[in-house]
């Protein structure tokens, strides 16, 4: 039975049962947080490293001759030096589709809130505008009825497909765009062709050279002024500064993001600064995935990864 170490268990959040993983190993050491330097010490006797966001670089991996498996408690692998892992015969396994229900729910929340101009109406109610109104309701910001509107999706994996299903329940017309950078070999329409008619764009694609600033100043100029833009993918898939400029100037109807290029944003970010302005803007702290069910599912999928590795090693 292998010896395993969890380097950043705190990333799973509170009240998560690690029993499924414990059953697959001889001993499970659990650390709430770890730096890369601490990881080198804590993994010295480990066969399995279980990690979410701790960076395991080439220098670290070459100092861990016993390590044979890295289980990432997420889908993204950008914190692992994959070439070095392969060179040292360390298998790397991640988890996918663990939070489909959680993230799709969050995505629809952002679409619905922006469509109904919730940030602006909540701000006005808090400022006493409703109380002072001569009429029984406030109608300063026209809302968007989703039924019959065009939703363009970038990313047709399990998550994108579920968001589309939920959107269709509201009567939206959903079209998936071709994979960015592969439009010539994709039967789906290119994003540029769909953009002028889109009422909502929702992003569910990885960050890559082809998707960095996929939604940029030029594309925003081709979109409707009423467009709602949703990013629950990765920070940097949109040009956040360009999107904020468009929002401020009335060239974008609403912006909802759950991700920023640097997380946590210790040095700040223009979108965070803009939250004090009267804009149809929502920024959530990369927590679309955090329902207890999704977080517990990560543990189950990680245990399955360990069992699969054990069965073939």
Short mmCIF file of C-alpha atoms in Angstrom, two decimals:
data_model
loop_
_atom_site.label_atom_id
_atom_site.label_comp_id
_atom_site.label_asym_id
_atom_site.label_seq_id
_atom_site.Cartn_x
_atom_site.Cartn_y
_atom_site.Cartn_z
CA UNK A 1 0.00 0.00 0.00
CA UNK A 2 1.43 3.39 -0.97
CA UNK A 3 2.11 6.36 1.29
CA UNK A 4 0.29 9.55 0.26
CA UNK A 5 0.56 13.22 1.23
CA UNK A 6 -2.05 15.92 0.66
CA UNK A 7 -0.23 19.24 0.39
CA UNK A 8 -3.11 21.74 0.41
CA UNK A 9 -6.20 20.10 1.87
CA UNK A 10 -7.58 23.51 2.82
CA UNK A 11 -8.34 24.09 -0.86
CA UNK A 12 -11.12 21.49 -0.60
CA UNK A 13 -12.92 23.65 1.93
CA UNK A 14 -14.59 22.69 5.21
CA UNK A 15 -16.36 19.48 6.18
CA UNK A 16 -14.98 17.23 3.46
CA UNK A 17 -14.56 13.53 4.21
CA UNK A 18 -11.24 12.12 3.02
CA UNK A 19 -12.22 8.54 3.85
CA UNK A 20 -12.35 7.37 0.24
CA UNK A 21 -8.70 8.35 -0.27
CA UNK A 22 -7.60 6.96 3.10
CA UNK A 23 -8.95 3.53 2.09
CA UNK A 24 -6.65 3.38 -0.93
CA UNK A 25 -3.33 4.07 0.83
CA UNK A 26 -1.34 2.77 3.80
CA UNK A 27 -0.92 6.19 5.33
CA UNK A 28 -2.31 9.61 4.45
CA UNK A 29 -0.55 12.71 5.73
CA UNK A 30 -2.68 15.85 5.49
CA UNK A 31 -1.31 19.39 5.38
CA UNK A 32 -3.69 22.32 5.15
CA UNK A 33 -1.28 24.44 3.09
CA UNK A 34 2.22 24.02 1.67
CA UNK A 35 4.75 26.10 -0.19
CA UNK A 36 6.83 24.53 -2.95
CA UNK A 37 9.80 24.43 -0.59
CA UNK A 38 7.72 22.68 2.08
CA UNK A 39 6.46 20.25 -0.54
CA UNK A 40 10.01 19.02 -1.13
CA UNK A 41 10.32 18.14 2.54
CA UNK A 42 6.82 16.76 3.03
CA UNK A 43 6.94 14.51 -0.05
CA UNK A 44 10.36 13.02 0.72
CA UNK A 45 8.88 9.62 1.68
CA UNK A 46 5.70 9.78 -0.35
CA UNK A 47 4.69 7.52 -3.21
CA UNK A 48 1.73 9.76 -4.01
CA UNK A 49 1.43 13.54 -3.93
CA UNK A 50 -2.11 14.92 -3.75
CA UNK A 51 -2.19 18.58 -4.64
CA UNK A 52 -4.49 21.30 -5.87
CA UNK A 53 -2.52 24.48 -6.54
CA UNK A 54 0.92 23.94 -5.00
CA UNK A 55 3.58 24.29 -7.70
CA UNK A 56 5.60 21.12 -8.27
CA UNK A 57 8.36 22.30 -10.58
CA UNK A 58 11.27 20.44 -12.15
CA UNK A 59 13.63 21.28 -9.30
CA UNK A 60 11.16 19.85 -6.80
CA UNK A 61 10.38 16.67 -8.73
CA UNK A 62 14.03 15.78 -9.26
CA UNK A 63 14.47 15.75 -5.47
CA UNK A 64 11.69 13.18 -4.97
CA UNK A 65 13.01 9.83 -6.26
CA UNK A 66 10.31 7.84 -4.43
CA UNK A 67 7.38 9.77 -5.88
CA UNK A 68 5.40 7.80 -8.48
CA UNK A 69 2.01 9.50 -8.74
CA UNK A 70 0.70 13.06 -8.57
CA UNK A 71 -3.05 13.39 -8.09
CA UNK A 72 -4.28 16.89 -8.86
CA UNK A 73 -7.47 17.88 -7.06
CA UNK A 74 -8.60 19.89 -10.09
CA UNK A 75 -8.73 19.76 -13.86
CA UNK A 76 -5.93 22.22 -14.64
CA UNK A 77 -2.34 20.93 -14.58
CA UNK A 78 -0.46 24.19 -15.06
CA UNK A 79 1.13 23.95 -11.58
CA UNK A 80 2.85 20.66 -12.44
CA UNK A 81 5.98 20.43 -14.61
CA UNK A 82 4.61 17.65 -16.81
CA UNK A 83 7.79 17.15 -18.81
CA UNK A 84 9.83 16.70 -15.66
CA UNK A 85 7.22 14.33 -14.23
CA UNK A 86 7.43 12.19 -17.36
CA UNK A 87 11.22 12.27 -17.26
CA UNK A 88 11.17 10.96 -13.69
CA UNK A 89 8.49 8.34 -14.42
CA UNK A 90 5.88 10.09 -12.29
CA UNK A 91 2.32 9.63 -13.51
CA UNK A 92 0.01 12.65 -13.26
CA UNK A 93 -3.75 12.30 -12.91
CA UNK A 94 -6.34 15.04 -12.62
CA UNK A 95 -10.11 15.10 -12.07
CA UNK A 96 -12.71 16.36 -14.51
CA UNK A 97 -16.45 17.01 -14.52
CA UNK A 98 -16.56 16.92 -10.73
CA UNK A 99 -18.45 20.20 -10.52
CA UNK A 100 -20.64 20.15 -13.60
CA UNK A 101 -23.85 20.80 -11.68
CA UNK A 102 -22.21 23.40 -9.43
CA UNK A 103 -20.51 25.43 -12.17
CA UNK A 104 -23.45 25.28 -14.57
CA UNK A 105 -25.74 26.52 -11.78
CA UNK A 106 -23.35 29.38 -11.09
CA UNK A 107 -23.15 30.23 -14.78
CA UNK A 108 -26.94 30.45 -15.06
CA UNK A 109 -26.99 32.58 -11.90
CA UNK A 110 -24.66 35.08 -13.57
CA UNK A 111 -26.71 35.11 -16.76
CA UNK A 112 -29.99 35.60 -14.89
CA UNK A 113 -28.62 38.26 -12.56
CA UNK A 114 -27.12 40.28 -15.40
CA UNK A 115 -30.20 39.85 -17.60
CA UNK A 116 -32.31 41.33 -14.82
CA UNK A 117 -29.75 44.07 -14.05
CA UNK A 118 -29.53 42.85 -10.48
CA UNK A 119 -26.28 44.69 -9.62
CA UNK A 120 -27.78 48.03 -10.64
CA UNK A 121 -31.20 47.57 -9.03
CA UNK A 122 -29.69 46.28 -5.78
CA UNK A 123 -27.44 49.33 -5.69
CA UNK A 124 -30.39 51.67 -6.22
CA UNK A 125 -32.55 49.97 -3.58
CA UNK A 126 -29.70 50.20 -1.07
CA UNK A 127 -29.34 53.90 -1.92
CA UNK A 128 -33.04 54.54 -1.23
CA UNK A 129 -34.12 55.08 -4.84
CA UNK A 130 -37.15 52.78 -4.53
CA UNK A 131 -38.23 54.41 -1.31
CA UNK A 132 -38.21 57.82 -2.97
CA UNK A 133 -39.85 56.68 -6.21
CA UNK A 134 -43.09 58.38 -7.33
CA UNK A 135 -44.09 55.07 -8.90
CA UNK A 136 -44.51 51.60 -7.40
CA UNK A 137 -41.46 50.14 -9.13
CA UNK A 138 -38.11 51.11 -10.63
CA UNK A 139 -37.66 50.77 -14.39
CA UNK A 140 -34.44 52.67 -15.03
CA UNK A 141 -32.54 49.73 -16.53
CA UNK A 142 -34.31 47.66 -19.20
CA UNK A 143 -34.01 43.96 -18.43
CA UNK A 144 -33.40 41.16 -20.93
CA UNK A 145 -35.98 38.42 -21.43
CA UNK A 146 -33.94 35.29 -22.11
CA UNK A 147 -36.63 33.42 -24.00
CA UNK A 148 -35.83 33.49 -27.71
CA UNK A 149 -32.40 35.07 -27.20
CA UNK A 150 -29.19 33.74 -28.73
CA UNK A 151 -26.66 32.09 -26.41
CA UNK A 152 -23.26 31.41 -27.93
CA UNK A 153 -21.19 28.82 -26.08
CA UNK A 154 -17.43 28.43 -26.40
CA UNK A 155 -16.66 24.94 -25.13
CA UNK A 156 -18.85 21.89 -25.72
CA UNK A 157 -17.57 19.57 -23.03
CA UNK A 158 -19.72 18.15 -20.27
CA UNK A 159 -19.98 21.54 -18.56
CA UNK A 160 -20.82 23.51 -21.67
CA UNK A 161 -23.41 20.94 -22.65
CA UNK A 162 -25.09 21.18 -19.25
CA UNK A 163 -25.15 24.99 -19.34
CA UNK A 164 -26.79 24.74 -22.77
CA UNK A 165 -29.43 22.36 -21.42
CA UNK A 166 -30.30 24.70 -18.58
CA UNK A 167 -30.38 27.72 -20.87
CA UNK A 168 -32.75 25.94 -23.24
CA UNK A 169 -35.14 25.51 -20.31
CA UNK A 170 -35.44 29.31 -20.35
CA UNK A 171 -36.22 29.22 -24.06
CA UNK A 172 -32.80 30.35 -25.24
CA UNK A 173 -31.46 29.40 -28.65
CA UNK A 174 -28.04 27.84 -28.08
CA UNK A 175 -25.21 27.57 -30.62
CA UNK A 176 -21.76 26.15 -29.94
CA UNK A 177 -18.85 27.94 -31.58
CA UNK A 178 -16.01 26.14 -33.30
CA UNK A 179 -12.94 25.39 -31.25
CA UNK A 180 -10.79 28.54 -31.27
CA UNK A 181 -7.76 28.08 -33.50
CA UNK A 182 -9.28 25.08 -35.29
CA UNK A 183 -12.12 26.74 -37.18
CA UNK A 184 -11.10 25.35 -40.57
CA UNK A 185 -11.45 21.76 -39.35
CA UNK A 186 -14.59 22.29 -37.27
CA UNK A 187 -18.11 21.93 -38.62
CA UNK A 188 -19.47 24.32 -36.01
CA UNK A 189 -19.68 28.02 -36.93
CA UNK A 190 -16.78 30.30 -36.04
CA UNK A 191 -17.18 32.64 -33.10
CA UNK A 192 -16.70 35.65 -35.38
CA UNK A 193 -19.68 34.55 -37.47
CA UNK A 194 -21.90 34.10 -34.41
CA UNK A 195 -20.81 37.23 -32.56
CA UNK A 196 -23.02 39.87 -34.23
CA UNK A 197 -26.25 38.04 -33.32
CA UNK A 198 -25.24 36.85 -29.86
CA UNK A 199 -27.25 38.08 -26.87
CA UNK A 200 -25.15 36.11 -24.36
CA UNK A 201 -21.69 34.56 -24.67
CA UNK A 202 -20.62 32.00 -22.09
CA UNK A 203 -17.04 30.74 -22.00
CA UNK A 204 -16.15 27.20 -20.90
CA UNK A 205 -12.82 26.60 -22.62
CA UNK A 206 -9.24 26.19 -21.37
CA UNK A 207 -6.76 29.04 -21.46
CA UNK A 208 -4.31 28.52 -24.30
CA UNK A 209 -2.51 30.51 -26.97
CA UNK A 210 -5.65 30.20 -29.10
CA UNK A 211 -8.01 31.39 -26.36
CA UNK A 212 -5.98 34.09 -24.57
CA UNK A 213 -7.99 37.31 -24.96
CA UNK A 214 -10.42 35.43 -27.18
CA UNK A 215 -12.94 38.16 -26.36
CA UNK A 216 -10.96 41.31 -27.08
CA UNK A 217 -11.55 44.91 -28.06
CA UNK A 218 -11.99 44.05 -31.74
CA UNK A 219 -14.56 41.32 -31.14
CA UNK A 220 -16.47 43.42 -28.63
CA UNK A 221 -16.76 46.13 -31.29
CA UNK A 222 -18.56 43.60 -33.51
CA UNK A 223 -21.05 42.56 -30.82
CA UNK A 224 -24.39 44.00 -29.77
CA UNK A 225 -24.22 46.79 -27.19
CA UNK A 226 -26.62 44.68 -25.11
CA UNK A 227 -24.38 41.58 -25.07
CA UNK A 228 -23.98 39.76 -21.75
CA UNK A 229 -20.52 38.23 -21.35
CA UNK A 230 -19.90 35.38 -18.90
CA UNK A 231 -16.51 33.88 -18.03
CA UNK A 232 -16.46 30.85 -15.75
CA UNK A 233 -13.48 29.37 -17.61
CA UNK A 234 -10.09 30.96 -16.91
CA UNK A 235 -8.94 34.51 -16.33
CA UNK A 236 -7.42 35.94 -19.47
CA UNK A 237 -9.80 34.22 -21.89
CA UNK A 238 -11.33 37.67 -22.11
CA UNK A 239 -9.43 40.92 -22.15
CA UNK A 240 -10.89 42.17 -18.89
CA UNK A 241 -9.70 45.74 -19.37
CA UNK A 242 -11.28 45.97 -22.82
CA UNK A 243 -14.51 44.43 -21.51
CA UNK A 244 -14.61 46.93 -18.65
CA UNK A 245 -14.08 49.83 -21.05
CA UNK A 246 -16.95 48.54 -23.19
CA UNK A 247 -19.18 48.17 -20.14
CA UNK A 248 -18.44 51.70 -18.95
CA UNK A 249 -19.12 53.19 -22.38
CA UNK A 250 -22.40 51.33 -22.94
CA UNK A 251 -20.92 49.02 -25.58
CA UNK A 252 -21.48 45.93 -23.42
CA UNK A 253 -24.70 45.07 -21.62
CA UNK A 254 -23.28 43.10 -18.71
CA UNK A 255 -20.15 41.31 -17.52
CA UNK A 256 -19.98 38.39 -15.10
CA UNK A 257 -16.69 36.68 -14.25
CA UNK A 258 -15.75 34.00 -11.74
CA UNK A 259 -12.06 34.05 -12.66
CA UNK A 260 -9.21 36.54 -12.96
CA UNK A 261 -5.72 36.13 -14.47
CA UNK A 262 -4.01 36.08 -11.05
CA UNK A 263 -5.74 34.33 -8.15
CA UNK A 264 -6.02 35.42 -5.47
CA UNK A 265 -5.73 38.95 -6.93
CA UNK A 266 -3.36 40.23 -4.25
CA UNK A 267 -2.26 43.17 -6.39
CA UNK A 268 -5.84 44.08 -7.22
CA UNK A 269 -7.52 44.19 -10.62
CA UNK A 270 -9.45 46.82 -12.59
CA UNK A 271 -12.66 44.77 -12.36
CA UNK A 272 -12.44 44.75 -8.57
CA UNK A 273 -11.91 48.50 -8.52
CA UNK A 274 -14.98 48.93 -10.74
CA UNK A 275 -17.33 47.13 -8.36
CA UNK A 276 -18.01 50.45 -6.66
CA UNK A 277 -19.30 51.93 -9.90
CA UNK A 278 -22.92 51.78 -11.12
CA UNK A 279 -22.31 49.00 -13.65
CA UNK A 280 -24.01 45.75 -14.60
CA UNK A 281 -20.96 43.89 -13.32
CA UNK A 282 -20.57 40.78 -11.15
CA UNK A 283 -17.25 39.35 -9.96
CA UNK A 284 -17.32 36.15 -7.92
CA UNK A 285 -14.17 34.72 -6.23
CA UNK A 286 -13.59 31.59 -8.35
CA UNK A 287 -16.21 29.77 -6.32
CA UNK A 288 -18.53 28.42 -9.02
CA UNK A 289 -17.28 24.92 -8.17
CA UNK A 290 -17.60 24.95 -4.38
CA UNK A 291 -20.87 23.19 -3.58
CA UNK A 292 -20.24 20.47 -0.96
CA UNK A 293 -21.35 17.85 -3.47
CA UNK A 294 -18.75 18.97 -6.02
CA UNK A 295 -15.94 19.13 -3.46
CA UNK A 296 -16.77 15.68 -2.13
CA UNK A 297 -16.86 14.38 -5.68
CA UNK A 298 -13.24 15.50 -6.09
CA UNK A 299 -12.28 13.17 -3.25
CA UNK A 300 -14.14 10.24 -4.81
CA UNK A 301 -12.61 10.81 -8.24
CA UNK A 302 -9.14 11.13 -6.73
CA UNK A 303 -9.60 7.85 -4.88
CA UNK A 304 -10.61 6.26 -8.19
CA UNK A 305 -7.46 7.64 -9.79
CA UNK A 306 -5.32 6.05 -7.09
CA UNK A 307 -7.09 2.71 -7.44
CA UNK A 308 -6.65 2.81 -11.21
CA UNK A 309 -2.95 3.59 -10.85
CA UNK A 310 -2.49 0.78 -8.34
CA UNK A 311 -4.21 -1.70 -10.64
CA UNK A 312 -1.72 -1.20 -13.47
CA UNK A 313 1.55 -0.33 -11.74
#
